[in-house]
Amino acid sequence: MNDRVYYFIKPYDESLPLPPAESFAQILNEAYLHPFNWKARTTRKSFWWSTLINLVIGILCILLGFYAFNQNINPGIRIVDGIVAAVVYLWLFLAALGQTIRRLHDVGYSGYWYWAAFTGYGAMFLFYLELQPSVQRQVKWGKYLFSDQDYPKGGAKSNVPVPTIGQILKEHFFDCFKWDARSTRTSFWVGTAISQVIMTIGVLACYLLSFMLLAPFSVTESDSGDAKVIGVIFIIFIIFFIAAAIWAFLAQLGHTVRRLHDAGFNGGWWWLGVIPYVGQLLLAFLLFHPTVQNEVKWDKYLFDPEDRIRQIKIKKIIPIWG
């Protein structure tokens, strides 16, 4: 096997079957005639060719729309052009969605990771996954649409443990100060996404509750008993919100340090995130890095011992390709 490891894209194991080669016609067929076939996988070549075609068709639709609505032509034709453009955009979206889900399957990730596109770093992580080569093993989401080729069972299978949602929540929110450990990529990004959702809901609730608490001041005298009670409640709420924000920061800090350890980096690289823009991007790239298969000095996960034992047993039974 080739022992080289590229930072973003690992080379294929030449001792295992390579992904099937699709013709251009098969790529078009897969992308635009099978948008709802999500129980399958697609190659990196097929995904990026279809992405390029979607971009070209989308630009042509925009140009057609500008022409239709900026020229002195029949209003009926404008309506037809608008409807056609809307239908084309909808079909392009569905085609891209199907291809993205199948591409995630092809690199060993569930299609639900598509939702990462709606977060900042998550969109970058999704882009990173779309760049990865096919995993040279069977996946639980089916095979390629235009090939009967399949990979041998257990080939190139990773020995990285997969935590449950409960374990991820415990690690992210209740193991804030356990830095001398490591955290899987799945654990980090799922925990980060859940934390962002909770913080967004918390900020919205803060604005709403602040409005509800402060609104009575417009009709209540500032030295009245009701105003003083409302003021005390508001101060308690602000203190609680600040404490929750500090807890969320410490939880994210601990998880980030453990994720850096898992990728083979020192936790001190967290300070890159203090540098605006460039530093935050560089830190994100480090957090994208897959788990290093060799042992590191922080070589432990915050899971139950039996889970780690189960992983060790699997490693002894199934040959692991690095």
PDB file of C-alpha atoms in Angstrom:
ATOM      1  CA  MET A   1       0.000   0.000   0.000  1.00  0.00           C
ATOM      2  CA  ASN A   2       1.102   3.580  -0.617  1.00  0.00           C
ATOM      3  CA  ASP A   3       2.078   5.073   2.756  1.00  0.00           C
ATOM      4  CA  ARG A   4       1.804   8.694   1.616  1.00  0.00           C
ATOM      5  CA  VAL A   5      -0.876  10.745   3.324  1.00  0.00           C
ATOM      6  CA  TYR A   6      -1.975  13.971   1.658  1.00  0.00           C
ATOM      7  CA  TYR A   7      -3.369  16.670   3.881  1.00  0.00           C
ATOM      8  CA  PHE A   8      -6.787  16.892   2.265  1.00  0.00           C
ATOM      9  CA  ILE A   9      -6.960  14.023  -0.197  1.00  0.00           C
ATOM     10  CA  LYS A  10      -5.540  10.614   0.614  1.00  0.00           C
ATOM     11  CA  PRO A  11      -4.340   8.420  -2.264  1.00  0.00           C
ATOM     12  CA  TYR A  12      -6.200   5.265  -3.209  1.00  0.00           C
ATOM     13  CA  ASP A  13      -5.030   1.905  -1.963  1.00  0.00           C
ATOM     14  CA  GLU A  14      -3.900   0.236  -5.166  1.00  0.00           C
ATOM     15  CA  SER A  15      -4.327  -3.218  -3.639  1.00  0.00           C
ATOM     16  CA  LEU A  16      -8.125  -2.678  -3.565  1.00  0.00           C
ATOM     17  CA  PRO A  17     -10.565  -2.067  -6.446  1.00  0.00           C
ATOM     18  CA  LEU A  18     -10.763   1.518  -7.676  1.00  0.00           C
ATOM     19  CA  PRO A  19     -14.079   3.351  -8.176  1.00  0.00           C
ATOM     20  CA  PRO A  20     -15.835   2.668 -11.500  1.00  0.00           C
ATOM     21  CA  ALA A  21     -15.265   5.064 -14.385  1.00  0.00           C
ATOM     22  CA  GLU A  22     -18.519   6.644 -15.597  1.00  0.00           C
ATOM     23  CA  SER A  23     -19.003   8.042 -19.079  1.00  0.00           C
ATOM     24  CA  PHE A  24     -20.256  11.597 -19.565  1.00  0.00           C
ATOM     25  CA  ALA A  25     -23.694  10.292 -20.600  1.00  0.00           C
ATOM     26  CA  GLN A  26     -23.914   8.184 -17.440  1.00  0.00           C
ATOM     27  CA  ILE A  27     -23.018  11.219 -15.320  1.00  0.00           C
ATOM     28  CA  LEU A  28     -25.827  13.237 -16.924  1.00  0.00           C
ATOM     29  CA  ASN A  29     -28.239  10.323 -16.485  1.00  0.00           C
ATOM     30  CA  GLU A  30     -27.306   9.870 -12.847  1.00  0.00           C
ATOM     31  CA  ALA A  31     -27.492  13.558 -11.943  1.00  0.00           C
ATOM     32  CA  TYR A  32     -30.654  14.638 -13.767  1.00  0.00           C
ATOM     33  CA  LEU A  33     -32.764  11.484 -14.132  1.00  0.00           C
ATOM     34  CA  HIS A  34     -32.165  10.027 -10.652  1.00  0.00           C
ATOM     35  CA  PRO A  35     -32.407  13.022  -8.271  1.00  0.00           C
ATOM     36  CA  PHE A  36     -34.425  11.080  -5.693  1.00  0.00           C
ATOM     37  CA  ASN A  37     -32.310   7.932  -5.663  1.00  0.00           C
ATOM     38  CA  TRP A  38     -30.521   8.519  -2.375  1.00  0.00           C
ATOM     39  CA  LYS A  39     -29.754   4.862  -1.543  1.00  0.00           C
ATOM     40  CA  ALA A  40     -26.587   4.824  -3.604  1.00  0.00           C
ATOM     41  CA  ARG A  41     -23.162   6.427  -3.918  1.00  0.00           C
ATOM     42  CA  THR A  42     -21.448   8.510  -6.587  1.00  0.00           C
ATOM     43  CA  THR A  43     -17.837   9.054  -7.532  1.00  0.00           C
ATOM     44  CA  ARG A  44     -15.939  12.274  -7.077  1.00  0.00           C
ATOM     45  CA  LYS A  45     -15.671  12.684 -10.855  1.00  0.00           C
ATOM     46  CA  SER A  46     -19.432  12.366 -11.333  1.00  0.00           C
ATOM     47  CA  PHE A  47     -20.202  14.830  -8.543  1.00  0.00           C
ATOM     48  CA  TRP A  48     -17.887  17.600  -9.713  1.00  0.00           C
ATOM     49  CA  TRP A  49     -18.813  17.248 -13.395  1.00  0.00           C
ATOM     50  CA  SER A  50     -22.496  17.583 -12.493  1.00  0.00           C
ATOM     51  CA  THR A  51     -21.678  20.564 -10.247  1.00  0.00           C
ATOM     52  CA  LEU A  52     -19.938  22.287 -13.150  1.00  0.00           C
ATOM     53  CA  ILE A  53     -22.875  21.557 -15.485  1.00  0.00           C
ATOM     54  CA  ASN A  54     -25.324  22.913 -12.887  1.00  0.00           C
ATOM     55  CA  LEU A  55     -23.291  26.115 -12.686  1.00  0.00           C
ATOM     56  CA  VAL A  56     -23.295  26.587 -16.466  1.00  0.00           C
ATOM     57  CA  ILE A  57     -27.038  25.910 -16.785  1.00  0.00           C
ATOM     58  CA  GLY A  58     -27.763  28.244 -13.851  1.00  0.00           C
ATOM     59  CA  ILE A  59     -25.791  31.082 -15.485  1.00  0.00           C
ATOM     60  CA  LEU A  60     -27.651  30.547 -18.779  1.00  0.00           C
ATOM     61  CA  CYS A  61     -30.990  30.761 -16.932  1.00  0.00           C
ATOM     62  CA  ILE A  62     -29.916  34.033 -15.309  1.00  0.00           C
ATOM     63  CA  LEU A  63     -28.935  35.487 -18.689  1.00  0.00           C
ATOM     64  CA  LEU A  64     -32.263  34.366 -20.168  1.00  0.00           C
ATOM     65  CA  GLY A  65     -34.110  36.029 -17.302  1.00  0.00           C
ATOM     66  CA  PHE A  66     -32.242  39.317 -17.763  1.00  0.00           C
ATOM     67  CA  TYR A  67     -33.041  39.257 -21.474  1.00  0.00           C
ATOM     68  CA  ALA A  68     -36.721  38.441 -20.954  1.00  0.00           C
ATOM     69  CA  PHE A  69     -37.348  41.156 -18.355  1.00  0.00           C
ATOM     70  CA  ASN A  70     -35.174  43.904 -19.824  1.00  0.00           C
ATOM     71  CA  GLN A  71     -36.315  43.769 -23.435  1.00  0.00           C
ATOM     72  CA  ASN A  72     -39.524  45.023 -24.973  1.00  0.00           C
ATOM     73  CA  ILE A  73     -41.081  41.605 -25.617  1.00  0.00           C
ATOM     74  CA  ASN A  74     -44.518  40.116 -25.124  1.00  0.00           C
ATOM     75  CA  PRO A  75     -45.480  39.934 -21.396  1.00  0.00           C
ATOM     76  CA  GLY A  76     -46.786  36.416 -21.963  1.00  0.00           C
ATOM     77  CA  ILE A  77     -43.340  35.296 -23.093  1.00  0.00           C
ATOM     78  CA  ARG A  78     -41.865  36.827 -19.962  1.00  0.00           C
ATOM     79  CA  ILE A  79     -44.194  34.751 -17.812  1.00  0.00           C
ATOM     80  CA  VAL A  80     -43.287  31.605 -19.730  1.00  0.00           C
ATOM     81  CA  ASP A  81     -39.568  32.374 -19.364  1.00  0.00           C
ATOM     82  CA  GLY A  82     -40.009  32.938 -15.635  1.00  0.00           C
ATOM     83  CA  ILE A  83     -41.856  29.642 -15.177  1.00  0.00           C
ATOM     84  CA  VAL A  84     -39.263  27.750 -17.233  1.00  0.00           C
ATOM     85  CA  ALA A  85     -36.408  29.306 -15.240  1.00  0.00           C
ATOM     86  CA  ALA A  86     -38.109  28.424 -11.925  1.00  0.00           C
ATOM     87  CA  VAL A  87     -38.642  24.797 -13.013  1.00  0.00           C
ATOM     88  CA  VAL A  88     -35.033  24.517 -14.197  1.00  0.00           C
ATOM     89  CA  TYR A  89     -33.703  25.972 -10.917  1.00  0.00           C
ATOM     90  CA  LEU A  90     -35.848  23.545  -8.918  1.00  0.00           C
ATOM     91  CA  TRP A  91     -34.570  20.596 -10.948  1.00  0.00           C
ATOM     92  CA  LEU A  92     -30.971  21.772 -10.602  1.00  0.00           C
ATOM     93  CA  PHE A  93     -31.422  21.979  -6.838  1.00  0.00           C
ATOM     94  CA  LEU A  94     -32.896  18.465  -6.644  1.00  0.00           C
ATOM     95  CA  ALA A  95     -30.142  17.086  -8.889  1.00  0.00           C
ATOM     96  CA  ALA A  96     -27.450  18.729  -6.747  1.00  0.00           C
ATOM     97  CA  LEU A  97     -29.108  17.451  -3.566  1.00  0.00           C
ATOM     98  CA  GLY A  98     -29.168  13.868  -4.844  1.00  0.00           C
ATOM     99  CA  GLN A  99     -25.575  14.038  -6.001  1.00  0.00           C
ATOM    100  CA  THR A 100     -24.415  15.547  -2.704  1.00  0.00           C
ATOM    101  CA  ILE A 101     -26.106  12.839  -0.649  1.00  0.00           C
ATOM    102  CA  ARG A 102     -24.641  10.085  -2.833  1.00  0.00           C
ATOM    103  CA  ARG A 103     -21.206  11.749  -2.662  1.00  0.00           C
ATOM    104  CA  LEU A 104     -21.371  11.762   1.128  1.00  0.00           C
ATOM    105  CA  HIS A 105     -22.288   8.085   1.051  1.00  0.00           C
ATOM    106  CA  ASP A 106     -19.299   7.462  -1.201  1.00  0.00           C
ATOM    107  CA  VAL A 107     -16.896   8.844   1.416  1.00  0.00           C
ATOM    108  CA  GLY A 108     -18.567   6.921   4.241  1.00  0.00           C
ATOM    109  CA  TYR A 109     -20.794   9.650   5.692  1.00  0.00           C
ATOM    110  CA  SER A 110     -24.540   9.765   6.117  1.00  0.00           C
ATOM    111  CA  GLY A 111     -26.505  12.022   3.784  1.00  0.00           C
ATOM    112  CA  TYR A 112     -27.741  13.931   6.835  1.00  0.00           C
ATOM    113  CA  TRP A 113     -24.382  15.705   6.851  1.00  0.00           C
ATOM    114  CA  TYR A 114     -25.897  17.779   4.022  1.00  0.00           C
ATOM    115  CA  TRP A 115     -27.402  20.002   6.725  1.00  0.00           C
ATOM    116  CA  ALA A 116     -23.878  21.118   7.617  1.00  0.00           C
ATOM    117  CA  ALA A 117     -24.087  23.390   4.569  1.00  0.00           C
ATOM    118  CA  PHE A 118     -26.332  25.725   6.572  1.00  0.00           C
ATOM    119  CA  THR A 119     -23.586  26.556   9.090  1.00  0.00           C
ATOM    120  CA  GLY A 120     -20.356  28.479   8.591  1.00  0.00           C
ATOM    121  CA  TYR A 121     -17.596  25.962   9.235  1.00  0.00           C
ATOM    122  CA  GLY A 122     -20.034  23.167   8.428  1.00  0.00           C
ATOM    123  CA  ALA A 123     -20.288  24.347   4.822  1.00  0.00           C
ATOM    124  CA  MET A 124     -16.495  24.256   4.577  1.00  0.00           C
ATOM    125  CA  PHE A 125     -16.428  20.782   6.097  1.00  0.00           C
ATOM    126  CA  LEU A 126     -19.022  19.591   3.568  1.00  0.00           C
ATOM    127  CA  PHE A 127     -16.847  20.991   0.779  1.00  0.00           C
ATOM    128  CA  TYR A 128     -13.883  19.128   2.254  1.00  0.00           C
ATOM    129  CA  LEU A 129     -15.814  15.836   2.266  1.00  0.00           C
ATOM    130  CA  GLU A 130     -16.877  16.339  -1.345  1.00  0.00           C
ATOM    131  CA  LEU A 131     -13.198  16.548  -2.301  1.00  0.00           C
ATOM    132  CA  GLN A 132     -12.329  13.216  -0.713  1.00  0.00           C
ATOM    133  CA  PRO A 133     -11.736  10.017  -2.702  1.00  0.00           C
ATOM    134  CA  SER A 134     -14.201   7.141  -2.493  1.00  0.00           C
ATOM    135  CA  VAL A 135     -13.799   4.848   0.509  1.00  0.00           C
ATOM    136  CA  GLN A 136     -12.683   1.497  -0.857  1.00  0.00           C
ATOM    137  CA  ARG A 137     -15.137  -0.604   1.078  1.00  0.00           C
ATOM    138  CA  GLN A 138     -18.816  -1.390   1.134  1.00  0.00           C
ATOM    139  CA  VAL A 139     -21.121   1.217   2.620  1.00  0.00           C
ATOM    140  CA  LYS A 140     -24.594   0.702   4.042  1.00  0.00           C
ATOM    141  CA  TRP A 141     -26.217   3.079   1.552  1.00  0.00           C
ATOM    142  CA  GLY A 142     -25.887   0.881  -1.531  1.00  0.00           C
ATOM    143  CA  LYS A 143     -23.668   0.754  -4.598  1.00  0.00           C
ATOM    144  CA  TYR A 144     -22.991   2.929  -7.633  1.00  0.00           C
ATOM    145  CA  LEU A 145     -25.944   3.464  -9.953  1.00  0.00           C
ATOM    146  CA  PHE A 146     -24.205   2.432 -13.165  1.00  0.00           C
ATOM    147  CA  SER A 147     -21.895  -0.311 -12.016  1.00  0.00           C
ATOM    148  CA  ASP A 148     -22.224  -3.693 -10.352  1.00  0.00           C
ATOM    149  CA  GLN A 149     -18.775  -3.275  -8.857  1.00  0.00           C
ATOM    150  CA  ASP A 150     -18.576  -3.530  -5.111  1.00  0.00           C
ATOM    151  CA  TYR A 151     -15.733  -3.519  -2.661  1.00  0.00           C
ATOM    152  CA  PRO A 152     -14.697  -6.392  -0.389  1.00  0.00           C
ATOM    153  CA  LYS A 153     -16.168  -6.400   3.082  1.00  0.00           C
ATOM    154  CA  GLY A 154     -13.879  -4.817   5.623  1.00  0.00           C
ATOM    155  CA  GLY A 155     -11.492  -3.417   3.039  1.00  0.00           C
ATOM    156  CA  ALA A 156      -9.998  -0.054   4.032  1.00  0.00           C
ATOM    157  CA  LYS A 157     -12.295   0.066   7.060  1.00  0.00           C
ATOM    158  CA  SER A 158     -11.285   2.509   9.747  1.00  0.00           C
ATOM    159  CA  ASN A 159     -10.903   1.575  13.393  1.00  0.00           C
ATOM    160  CA  VAL A 160     -12.051   5.019  14.563  1.00  0.00           C
ATOM    161  CA  PRO A 161     -14.816   4.590  17.177  1.00  0.00           C
ATOM    162  CA  VAL A 162     -18.221   6.114  16.421  1.00  0.00           C
ATOM    163  CA  PRO A 163     -19.822   7.755  19.476  1.00  0.00           C
ATOM    164  CA  THR A 164     -23.557   7.878  20.067  1.00  0.00           C
ATOM    165  CA  ILE A 165     -25.474  11.178  20.300  1.00  0.00           C
ATOM    166  CA  GLY A 166     -25.602  10.782  24.077  1.00  0.00           C
ATOM    167  CA  GLN A 167     -21.832  10.358  24.259  1.00  0.00           C
ATOM    168  CA  ILE A 168     -21.304  13.384  22.016  1.00  0.00           C
ATOM    169  CA  LEU A 169     -23.542  15.571  24.179  1.00  0.00           C
ATOM    170  CA  LYS A 170     -21.788  14.410  27.356  1.00  0.00           C
ATOM    171  CA  GLU A 171     -18.361  15.018  25.864  1.00  0.00           C
ATOM    172  CA  HIS A 172     -19.196  18.435  24.464  1.00  0.00           C
ATOM    173  CA  PHE A 173     -21.106  19.977  27.365  1.00  0.00           C
ATOM    174  CA  PHE A 174     -19.939  18.099  30.480  1.00  0.00           C
ATOM    175  CA  ASP A 175     -16.277  17.313  29.774  1.00  0.00           C
ATOM    176  CA  CYS A 176     -15.192  20.905  29.205  1.00  0.00           C
ATOM    177  CA  PHE A 177     -11.915  20.652  31.113  1.00  0.00           C
ATOM    178  CA  LYS A 178     -10.810  17.185  29.982  1.00  0.00           C
ATOM    179  CA  TRP A 179      -8.216  18.354  27.500  1.00  0.00           C
ATOM    180  CA  ASP A 180      -5.773  15.455  27.847  1.00  0.00           C
ATOM    181  CA  ALA A 181      -7.745  13.279  25.424  1.00  0.00           C
ATOM    182  CA  ARG A 182      -8.851  13.153  21.801  1.00  0.00           C
ATOM    183  CA  SER A 183     -12.175  13.522  19.996  1.00  0.00           C
ATOM    184  CA  THR A 184     -13.320  12.084  16.676  1.00  0.00           C
ATOM    185  CA  ARG A 185     -14.245  14.296  13.755  1.00  0.00           C
ATOM    186  CA  THR A 186     -17.871  13.134  13.924  1.00  0.00           C
ATOM    187  CA  SER A 187     -18.084  13.928  17.622  1.00  0.00           C
ATOM    188  CA  PHE A 188     -16.624  17.399  17.177  1.00  0.00           C
ATOM    189  CA  TRP A 189     -18.761  18.552  14.259  1.00  0.00           C
ATOM    190  CA  VAL A 190     -22.007  17.088  15.585  1.00  0.00           C
ATOM    191  CA  GLY A 191     -21.346  18.615  18.997  1.00  0.00           C
ATOM    192  CA  THR A 192     -20.479  21.966  17.402  1.00  0.00           C
ATOM    193  CA  ALA A 193     -23.645  21.945  15.286  1.00  0.00           C
ATOM    194  CA  ILE A 194     -25.847  21.132  18.298  1.00  0.00           C
ATOM    195  CA  SER A 195     -24.134  23.875  20.307  1.00  0.00           C
ATOM    196  CA  GLN A 196     -24.729  26.425  17.539  1.00  0.00           C
ATOM    197  CA  VAL A 197     -28.405  25.509  17.340  1.00  0.00           C
ATOM    198  CA  ILE A 198     -28.797  25.820  21.117  1.00  0.00           C
ATOM    199  CA  MET A 199     -26.983  29.166  21.188  1.00  0.00           C
ATOM    200  CA  THR A 200     -29.101  30.516  18.312  1.00  0.00           C
ATOM    201  CA  ILE A 201     -32.283  29.516  20.116  1.00  0.00           C
ATOM    202  CA  GLY A 202     -30.884  31.005  23.315  1.00  0.00           C
ATOM    203  CA  VAL A 203     -30.104  34.360  21.685  1.00  0.00           C
ATOM    204  CA  LEU A 204     -33.574  34.541  20.148  1.00  0.00           C
ATOM    205  CA  ALA A 205     -35.128  33.650  23.502  1.00  0.00           C
ATOM    206  CA  CYS A 206     -32.966  36.337  25.128  1.00  0.00           C
ATOM    207  CA  TYR A 207     -34.269  39.024  22.777  1.00  0.00           C
ATOM    208  CA  LEU A 208     -37.861  37.886  23.238  1.00  0.00           C
ATOM    209  CA  LEU A 209     -37.653  37.669  27.028  1.00  0.00           C
ATOM    210  CA  SER A 210     -35.846  41.009  27.246  1.00  0.00           C
ATOM    211  CA  PHE A 211     -38.643  42.632  25.275  1.00  0.00           C
ATOM    212  CA  MET A 212     -41.263  41.020  27.523  1.00  0.00           C
ATOM    213  CA  LEU A 213     -39.471  42.147  30.685  1.00  0.00           C
ATOM    214  CA  LEU A 214     -38.609  45.677  29.579  1.00  0.00           C
ATOM    215  CA  ALA A 215     -41.910  46.497  27.884  1.00  0.00           C
ATOM    216  CA  PRO A 216     -43.717  47.142  31.228  1.00  0.00           C
ATOM    217  CA  PHE A 217     -41.218  49.911  32.038  1.00  0.00           C
ATOM    218  CA  SER A 218     -42.879  52.079  29.405  1.00  0.00           C
ATOM    219  CA  VAL A 219     -46.087  52.115  31.454  1.00  0.00           C
ATOM    220  CA  THR A 220     -44.697  51.519  34.978  1.00  0.00           C
ATOM    221  CA  GLU A 221     -42.995  54.091  37.182  1.00  0.00           C
ATOM    222  CA  SER A 222     -39.327  53.269  37.703  1.00  0.00           C
ATOM    223  CA  ASP A 223     -39.584  53.453  41.508  1.00  0.00           C
ATOM    224  CA  SER A 224     -42.661  51.233  41.796  1.00  0.00           C
ATOM    225  CA  GLY A 225     -42.544  47.762  43.345  1.00  0.00           C
ATOM    226  CA  ASP A 226     -43.397  46.040  40.064  1.00  0.00           C
ATOM    227  CA  ALA A 227     -40.573  47.814  38.255  1.00  0.00           C
ATOM    228  CA  LYS A 228     -38.074  46.737  40.922  1.00  0.00           C
ATOM    229  CA  VAL A 229     -39.213  43.105  40.683  1.00  0.00           C
ATOM    230  CA  ILE A 230     -38.942  43.191  36.900  1.00  0.00           C
ATOM    231  CA  GLY A 231     -35.485  44.750  37.219  1.00  0.00           C
ATOM    232  CA  VAL A 232     -34.289  41.995  39.555  1.00  0.00           C
ATOM    233  CA  ILE A 233     -35.660  39.306  37.244  1.00  0.00           C
ATOM    234  CA  PHE A 234     -33.943  40.943  34.267  1.00  0.00           C
ATOM    235  CA  ILE A 235     -30.580  41.095  36.103  1.00  0.00           C
ATOM    236  CA  ILE A 236     -30.885  37.415  37.090  1.00  0.00           C
ATOM    237  CA  PHE A 237     -31.678  36.548  33.490  1.00  0.00           C
ATOM    238  CA  ILE A 238     -28.646  38.475  32.204  1.00  0.00           C
ATOM    239  CA  ILE A 239     -26.373  36.733  34.727  1.00  0.00           C
ATOM    240  CA  PHE A 240     -27.763  33.356  33.677  1.00  0.00           C
ATOM    241  CA  PHE A 241     -27.245  34.164  29.988  1.00  0.00           C
ATOM    242  CA  ILE A 242     -23.638  35.276  30.564  1.00  0.00           C
ATOM    243  CA  ALA A 243     -22.939  32.089  32.550  1.00  0.00           C
ATOM    244  CA  ALA A 244     -24.440  29.973  29.744  1.00  0.00           C
ATOM    245  CA  ALA A 245     -22.318  31.810  27.163  1.00  0.00           C
ATOM    246  CA  ILE A 246     -19.149  31.177  29.209  1.00  0.00           C
ATOM    247  CA  TRP A 247     -20.085  27.507  29.572  1.00  0.00           C
ATOM    248  CA  ALA A 248     -20.679  27.231  25.815  1.00  0.00           C
ATOM    249  CA  PHE A 249     -17.281  28.838  25.144  1.00  0.00           C
ATOM    250  CA  LEU A 250     -15.464  26.451  27.504  1.00  0.00           C
ATOM    251  CA  ALA A 251     -17.306  23.450  26.039  1.00  0.00           C
ATOM    252  CA  GLN A 252     -16.294  24.447  22.504  1.00  0.00           C
ATOM    253  CA  LEU A 253     -12.722  25.127  23.632  1.00  0.00           C
ATOM    254  CA  GLY A 254     -12.341  21.698  25.218  1.00  0.00           C
ATOM    255  CA  HIS A 255     -13.837  19.902  22.234  1.00  0.00           C
ATOM    256  CA  THR A 256     -11.607  21.845  19.830  1.00  0.00           C
ATOM    257  CA  VAL A 257      -8.452  20.968  21.776  1.00  0.00           C
ATOM    258  CA  ARG A 258      -9.397  17.259  21.814  1.00  0.00           C
ATOM    259  CA  ARG A 259     -10.184  17.351  18.067  1.00  0.00           C
ATOM    260  CA  LEU A 260      -6.750  18.837  17.359  1.00  0.00           C
ATOM    261  CA  HIS A 261      -5.189  16.041  19.408  1.00  0.00           C
ATOM    262  CA  ASP A 262      -7.134  13.467  17.413  1.00  0.00           C
ATOM    263  CA  ALA A 263      -5.767  14.942  14.181  1.00  0.00           C
ATOM    264  CA  GLY A 264      -2.211  14.744  15.529  1.00  0.00           C
ATOM    265  CA  PHE A 265      -1.832  18.443  16.402  1.00  0.00           C
ATOM    266  CA  ASN A 266      -1.048  20.149  19.668  1.00  0.00           C
ATOM    267  CA  GLY A 267      -4.021  21.854  21.317  1.00  0.00           C
ATOM    268  CA  GLY A 268      -2.093  25.128  21.291  1.00  0.00           C
ATOM    269  CA  TRP A 269      -3.067  25.538  17.640  1.00  0.00           C
ATOM    270  CA  TRP A 270      -6.430  26.717  19.035  1.00  0.00           C
ATOM    271  CA  TRP A 271      -4.894  30.180  19.261  1.00  0.00           C
ATOM    272  CA  LEU A 272      -5.025  30.396  15.470  1.00  0.00           C
ATOM    273  CA  GLY A 273      -8.728  31.113  15.870  1.00  0.00           C
ATOM    274  CA  VAL A 274      -7.890  34.378  17.643  1.00  0.00           C
ATOM    275  CA  ILE A 275      -6.519  35.752  14.351  1.00  0.00           C
ATOM    276  CA  PRO A 276      -9.473  37.168  12.386  1.00  0.00           C
ATOM    277  CA  TYR A 277     -10.420  35.547   9.087  1.00  0.00           C
ATOM    278  CA  VAL A 278      -7.137  33.866   8.038  1.00  0.00           C
ATOM    279  CA  GLY A 279      -6.446  32.277  11.418  1.00  0.00           C
ATOM    280  CA  GLN A 280     -10.010  31.022  11.750  1.00  0.00           C
ATOM    281  CA  LEU A 281      -9.832  29.446   8.292  1.00  0.00           C
ATOM    282  CA  LEU A 282      -6.518  27.750   9.084  1.00  0.00           C
ATOM    283  CA  LEU A 283      -7.930  26.396  12.353  1.00  0.00           C
ATOM    284  CA  ALA A 284     -10.953  25.053  10.484  1.00  0.00           C
ATOM    285  CA  PHE A 285      -8.646  23.243   8.048  1.00  0.00           C
ATOM    286  CA  LEU A 286      -6.839  21.593  10.973  1.00  0.00           C
ATOM    287  CA  LEU A 287     -10.175  20.521  12.456  1.00  0.00           C
ATOM    288  CA  PHE A 288     -11.156  18.950   9.120  1.00  0.00           C
ATOM    289  CA  HIS A 289      -8.141  16.645   9.241  1.00  0.00           C
ATOM    290  CA  PRO A 290      -9.097  12.973   9.727  1.00  0.00           C
ATOM    291  CA  THR A 291      -8.171  10.930  12.771  1.00  0.00           C
ATOM    292  CA  VAL A 292      -4.553   9.810  12.723  1.00  0.00           C
ATOM    293  CA  GLN A 293      -4.410   6.020  12.863  1.00  0.00           C
ATOM    294  CA  ASN A 294      -1.141   5.890  14.795  1.00  0.00           C
ATOM    295  CA  GLU A 295      -0.987   6.482  18.536  1.00  0.00           C
ATOM    296  CA  VAL A 296      -0.552  10.012  19.862  1.00  0.00           C
ATOM    297  CA  LYS A 297       0.351  11.127  23.374  1.00  0.00           C
ATOM    298  CA  TRP A 298      -3.298  12.029  24.020  1.00  0.00           C
ATOM    299  CA  ASP A 299      -4.389   8.554  22.889  1.00  0.00           C
ATOM    300  CA  LYS A 300      -7.734   8.108  24.621  1.00  0.00           C
ATOM    301  CA  TYR A 301     -11.372   8.877  23.863  1.00  0.00           C
ATOM    302  CA  LEU A 302     -13.945   9.934  26.416  1.00  0.00           C
ATOM    303  CA  PHE A 303     -16.191   6.940  25.760  1.00  0.00           C
ATOM    304  CA  ASP A 304     -17.149   4.033  27.964  1.00  0.00           C
ATOM    305  CA  PRO A 305     -14.401   1.387  28.320  1.00  0.00           C
ATOM    306  CA  GLU A 306     -16.522  -1.323  26.705  1.00  0.00           C
ATOM    307  CA  ASP A 307     -16.831   0.766  23.539  1.00  0.00           C
ATOM    308  CA  ARG A 308     -13.063   1.018  23.274  1.00  0.00           C
ATOM    309  CA  ILE A 309     -12.727  -2.738  23.907  1.00  0.00           C
ATOM    310  CA  ARG A 310     -15.216  -3.442  21.136  1.00  0.00           C
ATOM    311  CA  GLN A 311     -13.171  -1.317  18.751  1.00  0.00           C
ATOM    312  CA  ILE A 312      -9.988  -3.170  19.716  1.00  0.00           C
ATOM    313  CA  LYS A 313     -11.660  -6.519  19.044  1.00  0.00           C
ATOM    314  CA  ILE A 314     -12.819  -5.340  15.637  1.00  0.00           C
ATOM    315  CA  LYS A 315      -9.312  -4.188  14.860  1.00  0.00           C
ATOM    316  CA  LYS A 316      -7.922  -7.626  15.674  1.00  0.00           C
ATOM    317  CA  ILE A 317     -10.484  -9.453  13.528  1.00  0.00           C
ATOM    318  CA  ILE A 318     -10.690  -7.137  10.505  1.00  0.00           C
ATOM    319  CA  PRO A 319      -7.482  -6.124   8.702  1.00  0.00           C
ATOM    320  CA  ILE A 320      -7.166  -2.329   8.858  1.00  0.00           C
ATOM    321  CA  TRP A 321      -5.900  -0.416   5.878  1.00  0.00           C
ATOM    322  CA  GLY A 322      -4.420   2.895   7.010  1.00  0.00           C
TER     323      GLY A 322
END
